[in-house]
Amino acid sequence: MIPAIHGLLIVLTPACTESDLIKDDNSTWSSPPTFENLALDSDPFVNAETKDSQLAVLHALFDPKTGYRLPGTYDKAKLEALFLDIRAGYFVKTEGIDEHIRREYHTFTHALDIVVTIHGLLREGGAVFLNEHEQSALVLAALAHDVLHCGVSNAFLINVNHPLATKWGAKSLQERRSADHTLMLLDKHKVLVAKDGMEDSLKNSIADTRTIIEEAILWTDMARHKEQMEKVAAALGKVIAVLEQVRKGGIGKGGATVEDVRTGVNVASLLDKETRILLAAFFLHCADISNPSKDWVLCERWAVIVMNEFFSQGDVERKLGHKLSMNCDRESVSVSKCQLGFGTYVIRSLLQLLEKLVYTAGSKSLENFEANHKHWEEIAKKEAESGKPYLMKLNPPSKEGGWLGELREGEDRVPNSRH
Ligand SMILES: [Zn+2]
């Protein structure tokens, strides 16, 4: 008999026999594709520089022969049309918002960054937990996870009674909108669409792939961070027990490694669907907030871009006479202290959990994060000593990468004002 653990996990335990295993007939496992230039340390600003460079990344990742494969039939032209339509969603202006907000972070450059980051995370261990269709779904979910994002928080849309809040409701407002838009585009381009005459196993596989895309996008809502951390932490022990058992010859302890992926360690077929969705969504969330764990140059560049978007929201809130949202007041928020707080209370524990699950990607990310954290501490110390605030060196993505704001003359550095 196969034990159900916490209602979400079916695992092979040492007491189980071969005949106890459930093989998911819809799933096969293969290692994710390898691309020399696409890895955790890739520069997203280079990858997203032009529309052509963006398409080159996507065509490489989804090459029909060597790339990620989605279930069902589709061709290169259909996929390209889908990519371009998803991309177009990152350039859509939102009435009542875009006139006032400088959307600088939630751009197509961010989306492509998360695509390549999730690919790196899969390559460096994460892939052992997901079948090949789920791996592909996750890369597609990364591409679409912030499509139509307005550049303001969900709370802002609710507080200003924006029509989007009325339409989509309070729960994961923009994530729900992105997920629904993505599913609509899949239908429109007839990718991941079941057809009459298809075998049931293929129909199931298509349905499962769509579910992963939808769920992973919904779980990118930061409001669900704590809930997700608790669920993954609860599943961790059993997941790692399966991994350690599956490794050939029982060699190797702890989280999945790049070597596990290379040697074809397949844990996916021994985990139930709910657990695979949980892990897939966790990986996307880790990728989505991976900026603090990249090389310092990228970490700092992204930090300035995201803070500038927050401050833009704060400027509007001030004009409206509303209470300013957390981290949005350029008059009082310290960029370095904000980054230190985010690192201390969110990123460090997230990466520690990731490292336990996916050792290679997690340990590299944690090492980068700790080095970056020291940089922010040094900056904060200098600020305290000099009494002068950190000057944000704004270095935005290219226009084709989604930069929507126009830099005003001389505005290559945005003062963080006093704090
Ligand atoms: Zn995002």
CSV table of C-alpha atoms and ligand atoms in Angstrom, one decimal:
chain,number,residue,atom,x,y,z
A,1,MET,CA,0.0,0.0,0.0
A,2,ILE,CA,1.2,3.4,-0.8
A,3,PRO,CA,1.2,5.9,2.1
A,4,ALA,CA,-0.4,9.3,1.7
A,5,ILE,CA,1.6,11.8,3.7
A,6,HIS,CA,-0.1,15.0,4.9
A,7,GLY,CA,-2.7,14.3,2.2
A,8,LEU,CA,-0.3,15.6,-0.5
A,9,LEU,CA,2.5,13.2,-1.1
A,10,ILE,CA,2.7,9.6,-2.3
A,11,VAL,CA,6.2,8.4,-1.8
A,12,LEU,CA,8.3,5.3,-1.9
A,13,THR,CA,9.4,4.6,1.6
A,14,PRO,CA,12.1,2.1,2.5
A,15,ALA,CA,9.2,-0.3,3.5
A,16,CYS,CA,7.7,-0.2,0.1
A,17,THR,CA,8.4,-2.8,-2.7
A,18,GLU,CA,8.7,-2.3,-6.4
A,19,SER,CA,5.1,-3.4,-6.9
A,20,ASP,CA,3.8,-0.6,-4.6
A,21,LEU,CA,5.0,2.1,-7.0
A,22,ILE,CA,2.4,4.1,-8.9
A,23,LYS,CA,3.7,5.1,-12.3
A,24,ASP,CA,2.0,8.1,-13.8
A,25,ASP,CA,1.2,6.9,-17.3
A,26,ASN,CA,1.1,10.4,-18.6
A,27,SER,CA,4.6,11.3,-17.4
A,28,THR,CA,7.9,10.6,-18.8
A,29,TRP,CA,11.1,12.1,-17.5
A,30,SER,CA,14.1,13.5,-19.4
A,31,SER,CA,16.7,16.0,-18.4
A,32,PRO,CA,16.1,19.6,-19.5
A,33,PRO,CA,18.0,20.8,-22.5
A,34,THR,CA,21.5,22.3,-22.2
A,35,PHE,CA,22.4,25.7,-23.6
A,36,GLU,CA,25.8,27.1,-22.9
A,37,ASN,CA,24.6,30.7,-22.7
A,38,LEU,CA,21.4,30.2,-20.7
A,39,ALA,CA,22.1,29.6,-17.0
A,40,LEU,CA,21.5,31.0,-13.6
A,41,ASP,CA,24.2,33.6,-14.1
A,42,SER,CA,23.1,34.8,-17.5
A,43,ASP,CA,22.7,38.5,-18.0
A,44,PRO,CA,18.9,39.1,-18.6
A,45,PHE,CA,19.5,42.6,-19.9
A,46,VAL,CA,21.6,41.2,-22.7
A,47,ASN,CA,19.2,38.3,-23.4
A,48,ALA,CA,16.3,40.8,-23.6
A,49,GLU,CA,18.1,43.6,-25.4
A,50,THR,CA,16.1,43.3,-28.6
A,51,LYS,CA,13.0,41.5,-29.8
A,52,ASP,CA,15.3,39.2,-31.9
A,53,SER,CA,17.5,38.3,-29.0
A,54,GLN,CA,14.4,37.5,-26.9
A,55,LEU,CA,13.0,35.3,-29.7
A,56,ALA,CA,16.4,33.6,-30.0
A,57,VAL,CA,16.2,32.6,-26.3
A,58,LEU,CA,12.7,31.2,-26.7
A,59,HIS,CA,13.4,29.4,-29.9
A,60,ALA,CA,16.4,27.7,-28.3
A,61,LEU,CA,14.5,26.7,-25.2
A,62,PHE,CA,11.6,25.3,-27.2
A,63,ASP,CA,13.4,23.9,-30.2
A,64,PRO,CA,11.3,21.0,-31.4
A,65,LYS,CA,14.3,18.7,-31.5
A,66,THR,CA,16.6,19.8,-28.7
A,67,GLY,CA,14.4,22.0,-26.4
A,68,TYR,CA,11.6,21.7,-23.9
A,69,ARG,CA,8.6,19.8,-25.4
A,70,LEU,CA,4.9,20.4,-24.6
A,71,PRO,CA,2.3,17.7,-25.0
A,72,GLY,CA,0.2,17.7,-28.1
A,73,THR,CA,1.0,18.9,-31.6
A,74,TYR,CA,2.2,22.3,-32.3
A,75,ASP,CA,4.7,23.9,-34.7
A,76,LYS,CA,7.3,26.6,-34.6
A,77,ALA,CA,5.0,29.2,-36.2
A,78,LYS,CA,2.3,28.6,-33.6
A,79,LEU,CA,4.8,28.8,-30.7
A,80,GLU,CA,6.3,32.0,-32.0
A,81,ALA,CA,2.8,33.5,-32.4
A,82,LEU,CA,2.1,32.5,-28.8
A,83,PHE,CA,5.4,34.0,-27.5
A,84,LEU,CA,4.8,37.2,-29.4
A,85,ASP,CA,1.2,37.5,-28.0
A,86,ILE,CA,2.5,36.9,-24.4
A,87,ARG,CA,5.2,39.4,-25.0
A,88,ALA,CA,2.6,42.0,-26.3
A,89,GLY,CA,0.8,41.6,-22.9
A,90,TYR,CA,3.9,43.1,-21.2
A,91,PHE,CA,3.5,46.3,-23.3
A,92,VAL,CA,-0.2,46.8,-22.7
A,93,LYS,CA,-1.1,50.0,-21.0
A,94,THR,CA,-3.6,50.0,-18.2
A,95,GLU,CA,-6.0,52.9,-18.2
A,96,GLY,CA,-5.9,55.0,-15.1
A,97,ILE,CA,-2.5,53.6,-14.2
A,98,ASP,CA,0.0,54.0,-17.0
A,99,GLU,CA,-0.5,57.8,-17.1
A,100,HIS,CA,0.8,58.0,-13.6
A,101,ILE,CA,3.1,55.0,-12.9
A,102,ARG,CA,6.5,54.4,-14.3
A,103,ARG,CA,6.4,50.6,-14.9
A,104,GLU,CA,10.0,49.8,-14.8
A,105,TYR,CA,10.4,46.4,-13.1
A,106,HIS,CA,7.4,44.4,-14.4
A,107,THR,CA,8.6,44.3,-18.0
A,108,PHE,CA,9.3,41.7,-20.5
A,109,THR,CA,13.0,41.8,-19.4
A,110,HIS,CA,11.9,40.6,-16.0
A,111,ALA,CA,9.8,37.8,-17.6
A,112,LEU,CA,12.7,36.6,-19.8
A,113,ASP,CA,15.0,36.8,-16.7
A,114,ILE,CA,12.6,34.4,-14.9
A,115,VAL,CA,12.4,32.1,-17.9
A,116,VAL,CA,16.2,31.7,-18.0
A,117,THR,CA,16.4,31.5,-14.2
A,118,ILE,CA,13.9,28.7,-14.0
A,119,HIS,CA,15.7,26.9,-16.8
A,120,GLY,CA,18.9,27.2,-14.7
A,121,LEU,CA,17.2,26.0,-11.6
A,122,LEU,CA,15.9,22.9,-13.4
A,123,ARG,CA,19.3,22.2,-14.9
A,124,GLU,CA,21.0,22.5,-11.6
A,125,GLY,CA,18.9,20.0,-9.8
A,126,GLY,CA,15.2,21.0,-9.9
A,127,ALA,CA,14.4,18.9,-12.9
A,128,VAL,CA,14.5,15.6,-11.0
A,129,PHE,CA,11.2,16.4,-9.4
A,130,LEU,CA,9.2,17.2,-12.5
A,131,ASN,CA,8.3,15.1,-15.6
A,132,GLU,CA,9.3,16.6,-19.0
A,133,HIS,CA,5.9,18.2,-19.7
A,134,GLU,CA,5.9,19.8,-16.2
A,135,GLN,CA,9.4,21.2,-16.8
A,136,SER,CA,8.2,22.7,-20.1
A,137,ALA,CA,5.1,24.1,-18.4
A,138,LEU,CA,7.2,25.8,-15.8
A,139,VAL,CA,9.3,27.6,-18.4
A,140,LEU,CA,6.2,28.7,-20.2
A,141,ALA,CA,4.6,29.8,-16.9
A,142,ALA,CA,7.8,31.9,-16.2
A,143,LEU,CA,7.3,33.7,-19.5
A,144,ALA,CA,3.7,34.6,-18.8
A,145,HIS,CA,3.7,35.0,-15.0
A,146,ASP,CA,3.4,38.8,-15.0
A,147,VAL,CA,1.7,39.4,-18.3
A,148,LEU,CA,-0.6,42.4,-18.1
A,149,HIS,CA,1.0,43.5,-14.8
A,150,CYS,CA,0.3,47.1,-14.1
A,151,GLY,CA,3.4,48.0,-12.2
A,152,VAL,CA,1.5,48.6,-9.0
A,153,SER,CA,0.6,46.3,-6.1
A,154,ASN,CA,-2.7,44.4,-5.9
A,155,ALA,CA,-3.4,46.5,-2.7
A,156,PHE,CA,-3.0,49.7,-4.7
A,157,LEU,CA,-5.5,48.7,-7.3
A,158,ILE,CA,-8.0,47.8,-4.5
A,159,ASN,CA,-7.3,51.0,-2.5
A,160,VAL,CA,-8.0,53.2,-5.5
A,161,ASN,CA,-11.1,51.2,-6.5
A,162,HIS,CA,-9.6,50.5,-9.9
A,163,PRO,CA,-12.1,48.7,-12.2
A,164,LEU,CA,-9.6,45.8,-12.4
A,165,ALA,CA,-10.1,45.2,-8.6
A,166,THR,CA,-13.9,45.2,-9.2
A,167,LYS,CA,-13.5,42.7,-12.0
A,168,TRP,CA,-10.9,40.3,-10.6
A,169,GLY,CA,-11.6,40.6,-6.8
A,170,ALA,CA,-9.1,40.9,-4.0
A,171,LYS,CA,-7.5,37.4,-4.0
A,172,SER,CA,-4.3,37.3,-6.1
A,173,LEU,CA,-5.8,40.0,-8.4
A,174,GLN,CA,-3.0,40.4,-11.0
A,175,GLU,CA,-1.8,36.8,-10.7
A,176,ARG,CA,-5.4,35.6,-11.5
A,177,ARG,CA,-5.5,38.0,-14.4
A,178,SER,CA,-2.1,36.9,-15.8
A,179,ALA,CA,-3.1,33.2,-15.5
A,180,ASP,CA,-6.4,33.7,-17.2
A,181,HIS,CA,-4.8,35.7,-20.0
A,182,THR,CA,-2.2,33.0,-20.5
A,183,LEU,CA,-4.8,30.2,-20.7
A,184,MET,CA,-6.8,32.3,-23.2
A,185,LEU,CA,-3.7,32.8,-25.4
A,186,LEU,CA,-3.0,29.0,-25.3
A,187,ASP,CA,-6.6,28.5,-26.7
A,188,LYS,CA,-6.2,31.2,-29.2
A,189,HIS,CA,-2.9,29.7,-30.6
A,190,LYS,CA,-4.1,26.1,-30.2
A,191,VAL,CA,-1.1,25.2,-28.1
A,192,LEU,CA,-2.0,22.8,-25.2
A,193,VAL,CA,-5.5,22.3,-26.5
A,194,ALA,CA,-7.1,18.8,-26.5
A,195,LYS,CA,-8.8,17.7,-29.6
A,196,ASP,CA,-11.3,15.1,-30.5
A,197,GLY,CA,-9.7,11.8,-31.3
A,198,MET,CA,-6.7,12.3,-29.1
A,199,GLU,CA,-5.8,9.5,-26.7
A,200,ASP,CA,-7.0,10.0,-23.2
A,201,SER,CA,-3.5,9.9,-21.8
A,202,LEU,CA,-2.5,12.8,-24.1
A,203,LYS,CA,-5.7,14.7,-23.1
A,204,ASN,CA,-4.8,14.2,-19.5
A,205,SER,CA,-1.2,15.3,-20.1
A,206,ILE,CA,-2.4,18.5,-21.7
A,207,ALA,CA,-4.8,19.2,-18.9
A,208,ASP,CA,-2.1,18.6,-16.3
A,209,THR,CA,0.3,20.9,-18.1
A,210,ARG,CA,-2.3,23.7,-18.2
A,211,THR,CA,-2.9,23.2,-14.5
A,212,ILE,CA,0.8,23.5,-13.7
A,213,ILE,CA,1.0,26.8,-15.7
A,214,GLU,CA,-2.1,28.2,-14.0
A,215,GLU,CA,-1.1,27.1,-10.4
A,216,ALA,CA,2.5,28.2,-10.7
A,217,ILE,CA,1.4,31.7,-11.8
A,218,LEU,CA,-1.1,32.0,-9.0
A,219,TRP,CA,1.5,31.0,-6.4
A,220,THR,CA,3.8,33.9,-7.5
A,221,ASP,CA,1.6,36.2,-5.3
A,222,MET,CA,3.9,37.3,-2.5
A,223,ALA,CA,0.8,37.2,-0.2
A,224,ARG,CA,1.1,33.4,-0.4
A,225,HIS,CA,4.8,33.3,0.4
A,226,LYS,CA,4.4,32.1,4.0
A,227,GLU,CA,1.8,29.5,3.1
A,228,GLN,CA,4.0,28.1,0.3
A,229,MET,CA,7.1,28.0,2.5
A,230,GLU,CA,5.2,26.0,5.1
A,231,LYS,CA,3.8,23.5,2.6
A,232,VAL,CA,7.2,22.9,1.0
A,233,ALA,CA,8.9,22.6,4.4
A,234,ALA,CA,6.3,20.0,5.4
A,235,ALA,CA,6.9,18.0,2.2
A,236,LEU,CA,10.7,18.3,2.2
A,237,GLY,CA,11.6,15.3,4.4
A,238,LYS,CA,9.7,12.8,2.4
A,239,VAL,CA,10.7,14.3,-1.0
A,240,ILE,CA,14.4,14.1,0.0
A,241,ALA,CA,13.9,10.5,1.3
A,242,VAL,CA,12.7,9.5,-2.2
A,243,LEU,CA,15.5,11.3,-3.9
A,244,GLU,CA,18.1,9.6,-1.7
A,245,GLN,CA,16.6,6.2,-2.4
A,246,VAL,CA,16.4,6.7,-6.1
A,247,ARG,CA,20.0,7.8,-6.5
A,248,LYS,CA,21.9,5.0,-8.1
A,249,GLY,CA,23.7,3.0,-5.5
A,250,GLY,CA,22.2,5.1,-2.7
A,251,ILE,CA,25.1,7.6,-3.2
A,252,GLY,CA,24.5,11.2,-2.3
A,253,LYS,CA,22.7,12.9,0.5
A,254,GLY,CA,20.5,16.0,0.6
A,255,GLY,CA,19.0,18.1,-2.1
A,256,ALA,CA,19.1,17.4,-5.8
A,257,THR,CA,22.3,18.3,-7.7
A,258,VAL,CA,23.3,19.0,-11.3
A,259,GLU,CA,24.9,15.5,-11.2
A,260,ASP,CA,21.5,14.0,-10.3
A,261,VAL,CA,20.1,15.6,-13.4
A,262,ARG,CA,23.0,14.6,-15.6
A,263,THR,CA,22.8,11.0,-14.5
A,264,GLY,CA,19.0,10.8,-15.0
A,265,VAL,CA,17.8,10.6,-11.4
A,266,ASN,CA,14.0,10.5,-11.8
A,267,VAL,CA,12.0,11.4,-8.7
A,268,ALA,CA,9.0,12.8,-10.5
A,269,SER,CA,7.4,9.4,-11.2
A,270,LEU,CA,7.4,8.6,-7.5
A,271,LEU,CA,5.7,11.9,-6.4
A,272,ASP,CA,2.0,12.5,-6.6
A,273,LYS,CA,0.7,15.3,-8.9
A,274,GLU,CA,-0.1,17.6,-6.0
A,275,THR,CA,3.4,17.5,-4.7
A,276,ARG,CA,4.9,18.1,-8.2
A,277,ILE,CA,2.7,21.1,-8.6
A,278,LEU,CA,3.7,22.4,-5.1
A,279,LEU,CA,7.4,22.0,-6.0
A,280,ALA,CA,7.0,23.5,-9.5
A,281,ALA,CA,5.2,26.6,-8.1
A,282,PHE,CA,7.9,26.9,-5.4
A,283,PHE,CA,10.6,26.9,-8.1
A,284,LEU,CA,8.8,29.6,-10.0
A,285,HIS,CA,8.5,31.7,-6.8
A,286,CYS,CA,12.2,31.3,-6.1
A,287,ALA,CA,13.0,32.4,-9.7
A,288,ASP,CA,10.6,35.3,-9.5
A,289,ILE,CA,12.4,36.8,-6.5
A,290,SER,CA,15.9,35.6,-7.4
A,291,ASN,CA,17.4,39.1,-8.1
A,292,PRO,CA,19.1,39.3,-4.6
A,293,SER,CA,20.8,36.0,-5.3
A,294,LYS,CA,22.4,37.0,-8.7
A,295,ASP,CA,25.8,38.5,-9.2
A,296,TRP,CA,26.1,41.9,-7.4
A,297,VAL,CA,26.0,43.9,-10.6
A,298,LEU,CA,22.6,42.3,-11.6
A,299,CYS,CA,21.4,42.3,-8.0
A,300,GLU,CA,22.0,46.1,-7.6
A,301,ARG,CA,20.7,46.9,-11.0
A,302,TRP,CA,17.4,45.1,-10.4
A,303,ALA,CA,17.1,46.5,-6.9
A,304,VAL,CA,17.2,50.1,-8.2
A,305,ILE,CA,14.7,49.3,-10.9
A,306,VAL,CA,12.2,47.7,-8.5
A,307,MET,CA,12.6,50.4,-5.9
A,308,ASN,CA,12.0,53.0,-8.6
A,309,GLU,CA,8.8,51.3,-9.5
A,310,PHE,CA,7.7,51.2,-5.8
A,311,PHE,CA,8.6,54.9,-5.4
A,312,SER,CA,6.5,55.7,-8.5
A,313,GLN,CA,3.5,54.1,-6.8
A,314,GLY,CA,4.3,56.0,-3.6
A,315,ASP,CA,4.4,59.3,-5.5
A,316,VAL,CA,0.8,58.6,-6.7
A,317,GLU,CA,-0.4,57.6,-3.3
A,318,ARG,CA,1.1,60.8,-1.9
A,319,LYS,CA,-0.7,62.9,-4.6
A,320,LEU,CA,-4.0,61.1,-3.8
A,321,GLY,CA,-3.6,61.7,-0.1
A,322,HIS,CA,-3.5,58.0,0.6
A,323,LYS,CA,-1.3,56.3,3.2
A,324,LEU,CA,1.9,55.3,1.4
A,325,SER,CA,2.4,51.5,1.0
A,326,MET,CA,5.4,49.8,2.6
A,327,ASN,CA,8.7,50.6,0.8
A,328,CYS,CA,7.0,53.1,-1.5
A,329,ASP,CA,8.0,56.4,0.1
A,330,ARG,CA,11.0,57.9,-1.6
A,331,GLU,CA,11.2,60.5,1.1
A,332,SER,CA,11.8,58.0,3.9
A,333,VAL,CA,12.7,54.6,2.6
A,334,SER,CA,16.3,53.6,2.5
A,335,VAL,CA,17.1,51.4,-0.5
A,336,SER,CA,19.9,49.6,1.4
A,337,LYS,CA,17.8,49.0,4.5
A,338,CYS,CA,14.8,47.8,2.4
A,339,GLN,CA,17.0,45.3,0.6
A,340,LEU,CA,18.5,44.2,3.9
A,341,GLY,CA,15.1,43.7,5.3
A,342,PHE,CA,13.8,41.8,2.3
A,343,GLY,CA,16.9,39.6,2.4
A,344,THR,CA,16.7,38.9,6.1
A,345,TYR,CA,13.0,38.2,6.4
A,346,VAL,CA,12.2,36.7,3.0
A,347,ILE,CA,15.1,35.7,0.8
A,348,ARG,CA,17.5,34.0,3.2
A,349,SER,CA,15.0,31.5,4.5
A,350,LEU,CA,13.6,30.9,1.0
A,351,LEU,CA,17.1,30.1,-0.3
A,352,GLN,CA,17.9,27.9,2.7
A,353,LEU,CA,14.8,25.9,1.9
A,354,LEU,CA,15.7,25.8,-1.8
A,355,GLU,CA,19.2,24.6,-1.0
A,356,LYS,CA,17.7,21.6,1.0
A,357,LEU,CA,15.6,20.7,-2.0
A,358,VAL,CA,17.8,21.7,-4.9
A,359,TYR,CA,21.4,21.7,-3.6
A,360,THR,CA,23.3,23.0,-6.6
A,361,ALA,CA,21.1,25.9,-7.6
A,362,GLY,CA,20.2,26.7,-3.9
A,363,SER,CA,23.8,26.7,-2.6
A,364,LYS,CA,25.0,28.9,-5.4
A,365,SER,CA,22.1,31.3,-4.9
A,366,LEU,CA,22.6,31.4,-1.2
A,367,GLU,CA,26.3,32.2,-1.6
A,368,ASN,CA,25.6,35.0,-3.9
A,369,PHE,CA,22.9,36.3,-1.7
A,370,GLU,CA,25.1,36.4,1.4
A,371,ALA,CA,27.8,38.3,-0.6
A,372,ASN,CA,25.2,40.8,-1.8
A,373,HIS,CA,23.8,41.2,1.7
A,374,LYS,CA,27.3,42.3,2.9
A,375,HIS,CA,27.4,44.8,0.0
A,376,TRP,CA,24.1,46.3,1.2
A,377,GLU,CA,25.3,46.3,4.8
A,378,GLU,CA,28.5,48.3,3.7
A,379,ILE,CA,26.3,50.7,1.8
A,380,ALA,CA,24.0,51.2,4.8
A,381,LYS,CA,27.1,51.8,7.0
A,382,LYS,CA,28.5,54.4,4.6
A,383,GLU,CA,25.1,56.1,4.5
A,384,ALA,CA,25.0,56.3,8.3
A,385,GLU,CA,28.6,57.6,8.5
A,386,SER,CA,28.3,60.2,5.7
A,387,GLY,CA,24.7,61.2,6.3
A,388,LYS,CA,24.2,61.0,2.5
A,389,PRO,CA,21.7,58.6,1.0
A,390,TYR,CA,22.7,55.9,-1.5
A,391,LEU,CA,22.3,57.3,-5.1
A,392,MET,CA,20.3,54.9,-7.2
A,393,LYS,CA,22.2,54.2,-10.4
A,394,LEU,CA,19.3,53.7,-12.7
A,395,ASN,CA,20.2,51.5,-15.6
A,396,PRO,CA,16.9,50.4,-17.1
A,397,PRO,CA,16.2,47.6,-19.6
A,398,SER,CA,16.1,48.4,-23.3
A,399,LYS,CA,12.8,49.7,-24.8
A,400,GLU,CA,12.4,46.4,-26.6
A,401,GLY,CA,12.8,44.8,-23.2
A,402,GLY,CA,9.8,46.7,-22.1
A,403,TRP,CA,11.1,49.9,-20.7
A,404,LEU,CA,8.0,52.1,-20.8
A,405,GLY,CA,9.1,55.2,-19.0
A,406,GLU,CA,10.9,58.0,-20.8
A,407,LEU,CA,14.0,59.1,-18.9
A,408,ARG,CA,14.0,62.8,-18.4
A,409,GLU,CA,17.1,64.8,-19.2
A,410,GLY,CA,19.8,64.2,-16.7
A,411,GLU,CA,17.8,61.6,-14.9
A,412,ASP,CA,20.2,58.7,-15.1
A,413,ARG,CA,20.5,58.8,-11.3
A,414,VAL,CA,17.4,59.0,-9.2
A,415,PRO,CA,17.9,60.4,-5.8
A,416,ASN,CA,16.5,58.3,-3.1
A,417,SER,CA,15.9,61.6,-1.2
A,418,ARG,CA,16.6,61.5,2.5
A,419,HIS,CA,15.9,58.8,5.0
B,1,ZN,ZN,7.5,38.5,-11.5
